[in-house]
PDB file of C-alpha atoms and ligand atoms in Angstrom:
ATOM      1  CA  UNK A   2      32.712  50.782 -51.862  1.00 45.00           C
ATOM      2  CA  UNK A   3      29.911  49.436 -50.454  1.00 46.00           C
ATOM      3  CA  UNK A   4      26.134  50.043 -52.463  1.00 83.00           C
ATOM      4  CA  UNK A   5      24.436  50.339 -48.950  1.00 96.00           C
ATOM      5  CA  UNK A   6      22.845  53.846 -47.766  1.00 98.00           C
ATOM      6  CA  UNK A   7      21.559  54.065 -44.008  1.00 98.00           C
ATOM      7  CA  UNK A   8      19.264  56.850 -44.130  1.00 98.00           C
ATOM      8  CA  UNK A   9      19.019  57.952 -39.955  1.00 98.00           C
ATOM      9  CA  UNK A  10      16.816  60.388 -38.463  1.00 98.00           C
ATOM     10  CA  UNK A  11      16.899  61.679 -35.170  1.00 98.00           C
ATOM     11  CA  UNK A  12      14.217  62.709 -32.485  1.00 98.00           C
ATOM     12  CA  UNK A  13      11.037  64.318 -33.413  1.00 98.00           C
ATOM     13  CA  UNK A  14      11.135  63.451 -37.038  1.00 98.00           C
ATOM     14  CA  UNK A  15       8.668  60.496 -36.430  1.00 98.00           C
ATOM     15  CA  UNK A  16       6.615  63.410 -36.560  1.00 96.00           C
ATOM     16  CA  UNK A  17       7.077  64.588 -39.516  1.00 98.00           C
ATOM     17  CA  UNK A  18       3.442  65.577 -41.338  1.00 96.00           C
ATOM     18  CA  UNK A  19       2.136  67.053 -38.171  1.00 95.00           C
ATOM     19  CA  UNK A  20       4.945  68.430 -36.872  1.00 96.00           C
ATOM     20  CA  UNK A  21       5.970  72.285 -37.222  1.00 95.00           C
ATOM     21  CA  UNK A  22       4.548  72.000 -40.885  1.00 96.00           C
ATOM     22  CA  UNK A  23       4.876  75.575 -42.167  1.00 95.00           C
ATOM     23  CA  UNK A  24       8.804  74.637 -41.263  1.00 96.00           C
ATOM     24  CA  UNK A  25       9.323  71.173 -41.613  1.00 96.00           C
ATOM     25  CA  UNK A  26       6.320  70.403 -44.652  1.00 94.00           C
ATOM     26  CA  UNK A  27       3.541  68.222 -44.997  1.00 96.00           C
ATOM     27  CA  UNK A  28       5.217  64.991 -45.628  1.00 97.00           C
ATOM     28  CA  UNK A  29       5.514  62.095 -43.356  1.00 98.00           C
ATOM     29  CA  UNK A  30       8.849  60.408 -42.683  1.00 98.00           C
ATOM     30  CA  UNK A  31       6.951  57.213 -43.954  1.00 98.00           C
ATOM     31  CA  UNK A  32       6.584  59.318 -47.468  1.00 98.00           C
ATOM     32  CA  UNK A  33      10.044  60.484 -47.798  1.00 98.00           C
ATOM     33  CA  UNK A  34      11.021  56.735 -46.999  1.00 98.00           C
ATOM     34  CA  UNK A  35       8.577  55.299 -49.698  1.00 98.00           C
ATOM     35  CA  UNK A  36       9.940  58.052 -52.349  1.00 97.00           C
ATOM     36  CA  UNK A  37      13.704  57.191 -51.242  1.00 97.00           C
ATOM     37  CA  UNK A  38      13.783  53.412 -51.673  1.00 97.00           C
ATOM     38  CA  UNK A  39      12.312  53.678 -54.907  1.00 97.00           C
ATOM     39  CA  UNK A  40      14.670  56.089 -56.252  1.00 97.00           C
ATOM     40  CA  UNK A  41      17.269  53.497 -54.932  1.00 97.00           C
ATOM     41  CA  UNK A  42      15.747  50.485 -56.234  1.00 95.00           C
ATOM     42  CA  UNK A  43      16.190  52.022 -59.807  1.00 95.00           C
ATOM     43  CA  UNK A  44      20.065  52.957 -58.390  1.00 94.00           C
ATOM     44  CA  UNK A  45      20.724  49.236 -57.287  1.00 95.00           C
ATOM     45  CA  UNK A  46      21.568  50.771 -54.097  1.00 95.00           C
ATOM     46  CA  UNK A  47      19.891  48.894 -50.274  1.00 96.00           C
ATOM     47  CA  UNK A  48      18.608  51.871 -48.480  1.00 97.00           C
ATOM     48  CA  UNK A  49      18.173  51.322 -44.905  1.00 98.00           C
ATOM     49  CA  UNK A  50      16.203  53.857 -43.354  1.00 98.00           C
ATOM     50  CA  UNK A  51      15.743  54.409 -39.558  1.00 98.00           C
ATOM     51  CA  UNK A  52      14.658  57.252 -36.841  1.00 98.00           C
ATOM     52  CA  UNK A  53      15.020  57.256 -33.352  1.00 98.00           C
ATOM     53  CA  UNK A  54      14.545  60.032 -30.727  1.00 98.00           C
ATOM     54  CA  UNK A  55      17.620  58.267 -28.531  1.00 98.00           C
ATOM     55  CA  UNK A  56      21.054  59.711 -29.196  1.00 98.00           C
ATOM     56  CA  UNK A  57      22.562  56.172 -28.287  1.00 98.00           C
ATOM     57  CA  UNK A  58      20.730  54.342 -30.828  1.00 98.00           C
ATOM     58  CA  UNK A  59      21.942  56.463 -33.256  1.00 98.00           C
ATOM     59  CA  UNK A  60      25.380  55.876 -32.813  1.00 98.00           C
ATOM     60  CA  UNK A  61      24.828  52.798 -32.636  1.00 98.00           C
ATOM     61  CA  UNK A  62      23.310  52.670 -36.204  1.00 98.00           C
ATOM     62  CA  UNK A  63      26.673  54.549 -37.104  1.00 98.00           C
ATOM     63  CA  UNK A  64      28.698  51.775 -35.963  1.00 98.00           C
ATOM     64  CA  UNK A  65      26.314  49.211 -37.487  1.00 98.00           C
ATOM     65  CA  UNK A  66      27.337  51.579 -40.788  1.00 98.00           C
ATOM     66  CA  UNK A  67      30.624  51.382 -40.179  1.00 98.00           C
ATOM     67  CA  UNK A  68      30.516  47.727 -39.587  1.00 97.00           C
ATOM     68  CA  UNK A  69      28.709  47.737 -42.754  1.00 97.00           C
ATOM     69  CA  UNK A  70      30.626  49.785 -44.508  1.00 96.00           C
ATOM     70  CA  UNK A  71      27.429  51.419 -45.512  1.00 97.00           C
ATOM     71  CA  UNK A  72      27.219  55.193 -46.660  1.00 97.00           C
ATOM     72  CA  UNK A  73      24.894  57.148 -43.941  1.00 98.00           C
ATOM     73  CA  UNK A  74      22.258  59.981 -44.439  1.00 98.00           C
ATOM     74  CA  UNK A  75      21.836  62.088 -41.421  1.00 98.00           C
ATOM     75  CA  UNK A  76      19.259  64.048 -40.532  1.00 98.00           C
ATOM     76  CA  UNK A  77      20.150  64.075 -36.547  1.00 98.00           C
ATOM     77  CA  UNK A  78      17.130  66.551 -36.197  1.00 98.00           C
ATOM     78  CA  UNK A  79      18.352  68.804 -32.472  1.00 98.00           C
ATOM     79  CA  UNK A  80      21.084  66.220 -31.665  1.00 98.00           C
ATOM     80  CA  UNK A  81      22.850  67.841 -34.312  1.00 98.00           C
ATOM     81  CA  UNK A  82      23.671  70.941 -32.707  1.00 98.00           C
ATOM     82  CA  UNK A  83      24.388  69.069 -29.094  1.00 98.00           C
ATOM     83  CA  UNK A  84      26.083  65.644 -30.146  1.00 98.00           C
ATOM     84  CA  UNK A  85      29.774  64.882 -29.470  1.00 98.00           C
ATOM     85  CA  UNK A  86      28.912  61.454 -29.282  1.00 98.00           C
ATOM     86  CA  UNK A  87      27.051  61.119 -32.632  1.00 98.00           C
ATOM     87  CA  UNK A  88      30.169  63.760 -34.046  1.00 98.00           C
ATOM     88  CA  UNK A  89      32.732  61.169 -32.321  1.00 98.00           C
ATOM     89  CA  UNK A  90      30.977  58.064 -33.499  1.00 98.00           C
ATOM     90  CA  UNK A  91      31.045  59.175 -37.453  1.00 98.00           C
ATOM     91  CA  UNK A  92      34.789  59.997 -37.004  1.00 98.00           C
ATOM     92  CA  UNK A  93      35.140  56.819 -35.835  1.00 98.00           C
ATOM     93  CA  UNK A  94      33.719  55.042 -38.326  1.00 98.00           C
ATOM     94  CA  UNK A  95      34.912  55.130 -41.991  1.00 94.00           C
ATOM     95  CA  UNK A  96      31.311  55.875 -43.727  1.00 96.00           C
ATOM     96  CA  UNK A  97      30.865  58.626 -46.318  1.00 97.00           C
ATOM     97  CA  UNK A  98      28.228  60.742 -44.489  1.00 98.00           C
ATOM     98  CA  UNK A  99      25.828  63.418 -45.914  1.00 98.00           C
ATOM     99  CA  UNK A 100      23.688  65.880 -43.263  1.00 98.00           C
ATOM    100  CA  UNK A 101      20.690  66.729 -44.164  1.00 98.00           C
ATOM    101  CA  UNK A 102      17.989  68.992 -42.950  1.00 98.00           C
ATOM    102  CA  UNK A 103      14.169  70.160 -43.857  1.00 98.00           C
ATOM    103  CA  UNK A 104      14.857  73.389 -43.045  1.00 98.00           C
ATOM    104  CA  UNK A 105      17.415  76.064 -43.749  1.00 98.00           C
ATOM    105  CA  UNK A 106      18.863  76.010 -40.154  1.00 98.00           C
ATOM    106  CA  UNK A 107      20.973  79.113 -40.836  1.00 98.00           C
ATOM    107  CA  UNK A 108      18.082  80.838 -41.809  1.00 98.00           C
ATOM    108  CA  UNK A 109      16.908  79.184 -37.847  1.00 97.00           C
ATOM    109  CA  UNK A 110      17.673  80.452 -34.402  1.00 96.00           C
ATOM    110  CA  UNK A 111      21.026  80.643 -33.913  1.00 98.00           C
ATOM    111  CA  UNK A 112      21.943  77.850 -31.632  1.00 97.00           C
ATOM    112  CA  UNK A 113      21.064  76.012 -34.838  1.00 98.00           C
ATOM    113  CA  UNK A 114      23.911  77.541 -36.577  1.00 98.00           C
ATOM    114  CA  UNK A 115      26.421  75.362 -34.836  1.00 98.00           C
ATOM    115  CA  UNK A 116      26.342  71.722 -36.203  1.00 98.00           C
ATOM    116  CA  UNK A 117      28.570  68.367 -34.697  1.00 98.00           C
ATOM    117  CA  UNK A 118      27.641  66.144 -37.378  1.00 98.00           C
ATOM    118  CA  UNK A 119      28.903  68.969 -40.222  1.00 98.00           C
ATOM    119  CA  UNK A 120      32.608  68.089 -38.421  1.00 97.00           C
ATOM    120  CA  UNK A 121      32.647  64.333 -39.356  1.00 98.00           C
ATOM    121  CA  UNK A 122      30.593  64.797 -43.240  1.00 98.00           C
ATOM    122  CA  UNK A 123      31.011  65.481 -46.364  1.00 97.00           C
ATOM    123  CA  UNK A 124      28.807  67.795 -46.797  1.00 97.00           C
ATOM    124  CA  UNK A 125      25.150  69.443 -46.144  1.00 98.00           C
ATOM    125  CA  UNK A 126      22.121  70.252 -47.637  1.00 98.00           C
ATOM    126  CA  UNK A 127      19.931  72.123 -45.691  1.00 98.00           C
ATOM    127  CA  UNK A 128      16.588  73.765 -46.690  1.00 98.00           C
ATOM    128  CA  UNK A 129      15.388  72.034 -49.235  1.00 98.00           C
ATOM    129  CA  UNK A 130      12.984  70.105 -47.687  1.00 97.00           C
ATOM    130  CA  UNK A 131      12.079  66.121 -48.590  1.00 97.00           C
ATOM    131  CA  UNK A 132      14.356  66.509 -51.671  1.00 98.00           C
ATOM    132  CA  UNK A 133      17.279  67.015 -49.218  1.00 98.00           C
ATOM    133  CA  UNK A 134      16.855  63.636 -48.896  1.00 98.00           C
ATOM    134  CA  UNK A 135      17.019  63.216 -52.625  1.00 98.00           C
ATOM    135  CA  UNK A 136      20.094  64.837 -53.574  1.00 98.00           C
ATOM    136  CA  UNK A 137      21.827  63.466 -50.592  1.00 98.00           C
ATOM    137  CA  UNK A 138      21.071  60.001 -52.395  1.00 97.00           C
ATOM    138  CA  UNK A 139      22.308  60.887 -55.505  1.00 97.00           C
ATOM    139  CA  UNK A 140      25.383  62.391 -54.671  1.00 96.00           C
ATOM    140  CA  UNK A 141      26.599  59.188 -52.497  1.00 96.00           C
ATOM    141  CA  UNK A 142      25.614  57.305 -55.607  1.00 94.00           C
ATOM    142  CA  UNK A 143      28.235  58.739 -57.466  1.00 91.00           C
ATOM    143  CA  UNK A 144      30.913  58.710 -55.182  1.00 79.00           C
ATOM    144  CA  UNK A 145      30.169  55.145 -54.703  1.00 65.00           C
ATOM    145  CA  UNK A 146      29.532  53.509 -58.241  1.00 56.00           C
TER     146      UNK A 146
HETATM  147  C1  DQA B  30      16.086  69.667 -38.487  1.00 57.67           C
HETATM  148  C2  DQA B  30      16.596  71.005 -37.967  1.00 57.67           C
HETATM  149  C3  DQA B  30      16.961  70.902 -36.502  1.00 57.67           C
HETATM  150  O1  DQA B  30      17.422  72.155 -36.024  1.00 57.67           O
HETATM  151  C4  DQA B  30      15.747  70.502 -35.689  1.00 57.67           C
HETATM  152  O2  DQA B  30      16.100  70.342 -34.326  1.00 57.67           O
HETATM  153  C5  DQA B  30      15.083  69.285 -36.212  1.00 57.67           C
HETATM  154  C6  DQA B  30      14.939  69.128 -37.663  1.00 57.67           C
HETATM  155  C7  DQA B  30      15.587  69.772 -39.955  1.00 57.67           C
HETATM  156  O3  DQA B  30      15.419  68.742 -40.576  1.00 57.67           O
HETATM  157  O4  DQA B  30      15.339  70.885 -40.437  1.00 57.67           O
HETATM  158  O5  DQA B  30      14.589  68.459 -35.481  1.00 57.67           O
HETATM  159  O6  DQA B  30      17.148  68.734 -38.475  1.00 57.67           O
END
């Protein structure tokens, strides 16, 4: 398997740091990027990490994955509990995927109960905040070296 990690985030996370903080912390996306690629330089894993607030864009980052054969990170932020299309693109690509969230969204409202992008991953860590991000690396390291 491929040692390449896309790392996608969906709308609103840009603003991460001002954002929501008491839910979503003080970190910027910027930070958790900076902190990820250098836990992956010491892996010898390529972390590509991207947000976008446009649902198309991110599936087309999943089939730029898939073309890839890249592992993905998702944190598809509220697409997450609306997307068929992001759900349909990782089924349709053959990409280990881990979902990841901030914040504990069953602890949330309950429309964000409900997750697409659970259907088509591995699995999810929710809650935990930046280290989310983390763990998610970790674990795909393993199930890729
Ligand atoms: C989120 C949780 C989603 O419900 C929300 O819409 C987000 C962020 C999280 O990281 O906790 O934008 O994905």
């Amino acid at each position: 398997m491929s040692k390449q990690i896309f790392v996608l985030n969906g709308p609103n996370l840009n603003l991460l740091g001002t954002r929501e903080p008491e839910i979503y912390g003080v970190l910027k996306l910027e930070d958790i990027a900076i902190r990820l690629k250098e836990i992956a330089k010491d892996l010898g894993i390529k972390v590509d990490f991207r947000q976008s607030n446009h649902e198309g864009e991110l599936v087309d980052w999943v089939h730029e994955a898939g073309e890839k054969k890249a592992s993905i990170i998702l944190n598809a932020g509220a697409y997450t509990h609306t997307s068929v299309a992001l759900m349909d693109a990782l089924m349709a690509v053959e990409c280990d995927c881990i979902e990841v969230h901030l914040s504990n969204i069953f602890k949330r409202e309950d429309f964000r109960h409900h997750s697409y992008v659970s259907k088509a991953s591995i699995g999810i860590i929710s809650g935990l905040g930046a280290k989310g991000y983390e763990l998610a690396l970790l674990a795909l390291n393993d199930s890729i070296t």
